[in-house]
Amino acid sequence: MLWWLIGGSRGGRNRLRIVRTLDETPMNTHQLSEALDLDYKTVQHHLELLAENGVLMTMGDGYGKTYFLTDAMESNRDVLDEVARKANLEDVTAAGAQGGDADE
């Protein structure tokens, strides 16, 4: 599932940026959009996919809904890193970190 979400799709780079950013601190859609310099609707789309596939969970409602990594994702960070390596996305970092994070 992580390969499909991260390594095997066009939006994988941005989804990886989102996951790595949320690993550092939970955020809502607006905060992620600002931190990653991505369109709000783009971030919203990626968040929905990640939540539907058990990577993220939410707390709260509406505009303030905050996203967190699920326990399953937290315990499989090594798998995420392996997928990123195999997909040549090792340079992708969390928002605000150094690295090559070109938008798609």
Coordinates of C-alpha atoms in Angstrom, one line a residue:
M1 CA 0.0 0.0 0.0
L2 CA 2.8 2.5 0.8
W3 CA 4.4 1.7 -2.5
W4 CA 1.2 2.6 -4.3
L5 CA 0.8 5.8 -2.3
I6 CA 4.4 7.0 -2.3
G7 CA 6.5 5.1 -4.8
G8 CA 4.2 4.2 -7.5
S9 CA 2.2 7.4 -8.2
R10 CA 2.8 10.9 -9.5
G11 CA 1.7 12.5 -6.2
G12 CA 4.0 10.3 -4.1
R13 CA 6.6 13.0 -3.6
N14 CA 4.0 15.4 -2.1
R15 CA 2.4 12.6 0.0
L16 CA 5.8 11.7 1.4
R17 CA 6.4 15.4 2.3
I18 CA 3.1 15.4 4.1
V19 CA 3.8 12.2 6.0
R20 CA 7.2 13.4 7.1
T21 CA 5.9 16.8 8.1
L22 CA 3.1 15.3 10.2
D23 CA 5.6 12.9 11.8
E24 CA 7.2 16.0 13.3
T25 CA 4.0 17.8 14.3
P26 CA 0.3 17.3 13.7
M27 CA -1.3 20.0 11.5
N28 CA -4.6 20.9 9.7
T29 CA -4.9 21.2 6.0
H30 CA -4.3 25.0 5.9
Q31 CA -1.2 24.7 8.0
L32 CA 0.2 21.9 5.8
S33 CA -0.7 23.9 2.7
E34 CA 1.3 26.9 4.0
A35 CA 4.2 24.8 5.3
L36 CA 4.6 22.9 2.1
D37 CA 3.8 25.8 -0.2
L38 CA 1.1 23.7 -2.0
D39 CA -2.4 24.5 -3.1
Y40 CA -5.0 23.8 -0.3
K41 CA -7.1 21.5 -2.6
T42 CA -4.0 19.6 -3.5
V43 CA -3.1 19.0 0.1
Q44 CA -6.7 18.1 0.9
H45 CA -6.7 15.5 -1.9
H46 CA -3.5 13.9 -0.6
L47 CA -4.7 13.9 3.0
E48 CA -7.9 12.1 2.1
L49 CA -6.0 9.4 0.2
L50 CA -3.6 8.9 3.1
A51 CA -6.4 8.8 5.7
E52 CA -8.5 6.4 3.6
N53 CA -5.5 4.1 3.4
G54 CA -4.7 4.0 7.1
V55 CA -1.6 6.2 7.1
L56 CA -3.3 9.2 8.8
M57 CA -6.0 9.7 11.4
T58 CA -7.8 12.9 12.3
M59 CA -9.0 14.7 15.4
G60 CA -11.5 17.5 15.4
D61 CA -14.0 18.7 12.7
G62 CA -14.2 21.0 9.8
Y63 CA -11.5 23.6 9.1
G64 CA -9.6 22.8 12.3
K65 CA -9.4 19.0 11.7
T66 CA -5.9 18.0 12.6
Y67 CA -4.0 15.1 11.0
F68 CA -1.7 12.7 12.8
L69 CA 0.1 9.5 11.7
T70 CA -1.7 6.3 12.7
D71 CA 0.0 3.9 15.1
A72 CA 0.5 1.5 12.2
M73 CA 2.4 4.2 10.2
E74 CA 4.5 5.2 13.2
S75 CA 5.6 1.6 13.7
N76 CA 6.4 1.2 10.0
R77 CA 8.6 4.2 9.4
D78 CA 11.4 1.9 8.3
V79 CA 9.1 0.6 5.5
L80 CA 8.3 4.2 4.4
D81 CA 12.0 4.9 4.3
E82 CA 12.6 1.8 2.2
V83 CA 9.8 2.8 -0.2
A84 CA 11.3 6.3 -0.5
R85 CA 14.8 4.9 -1.2
K86 CA 13.5 2.5 -3.9
A87 CA 11.5 5.3 -5.5
N88 CA 14.5 7.6 -5.5
L89 CA 12.8 10.0 -3.1
E90 CA 15.4 9.9 -0.3
D91 CA 15.9 13.6 -0.7
V92 CA 12.3 14.4 0.3
T93 CA 12.2 16.0 3.7
A94 CA 9.6 17.4 6.0
A95 CA 8.5 21.1 5.6
G96 CA 11.2 23.4 6.8
A97 CA 13.9 20.8 6.6
Q98 CA 16.8 20.9 4.1
G99 CA 16.5 18.8 1.0
G100 CA 15.1 18.7 -2.5
D101 CA 11.4 19.1 -2.2
A102 CA 10.3 20.3 -5.7
D103 CA 6.5 20.4 -6.1
E104 CA 4.6 18.2 -8.5

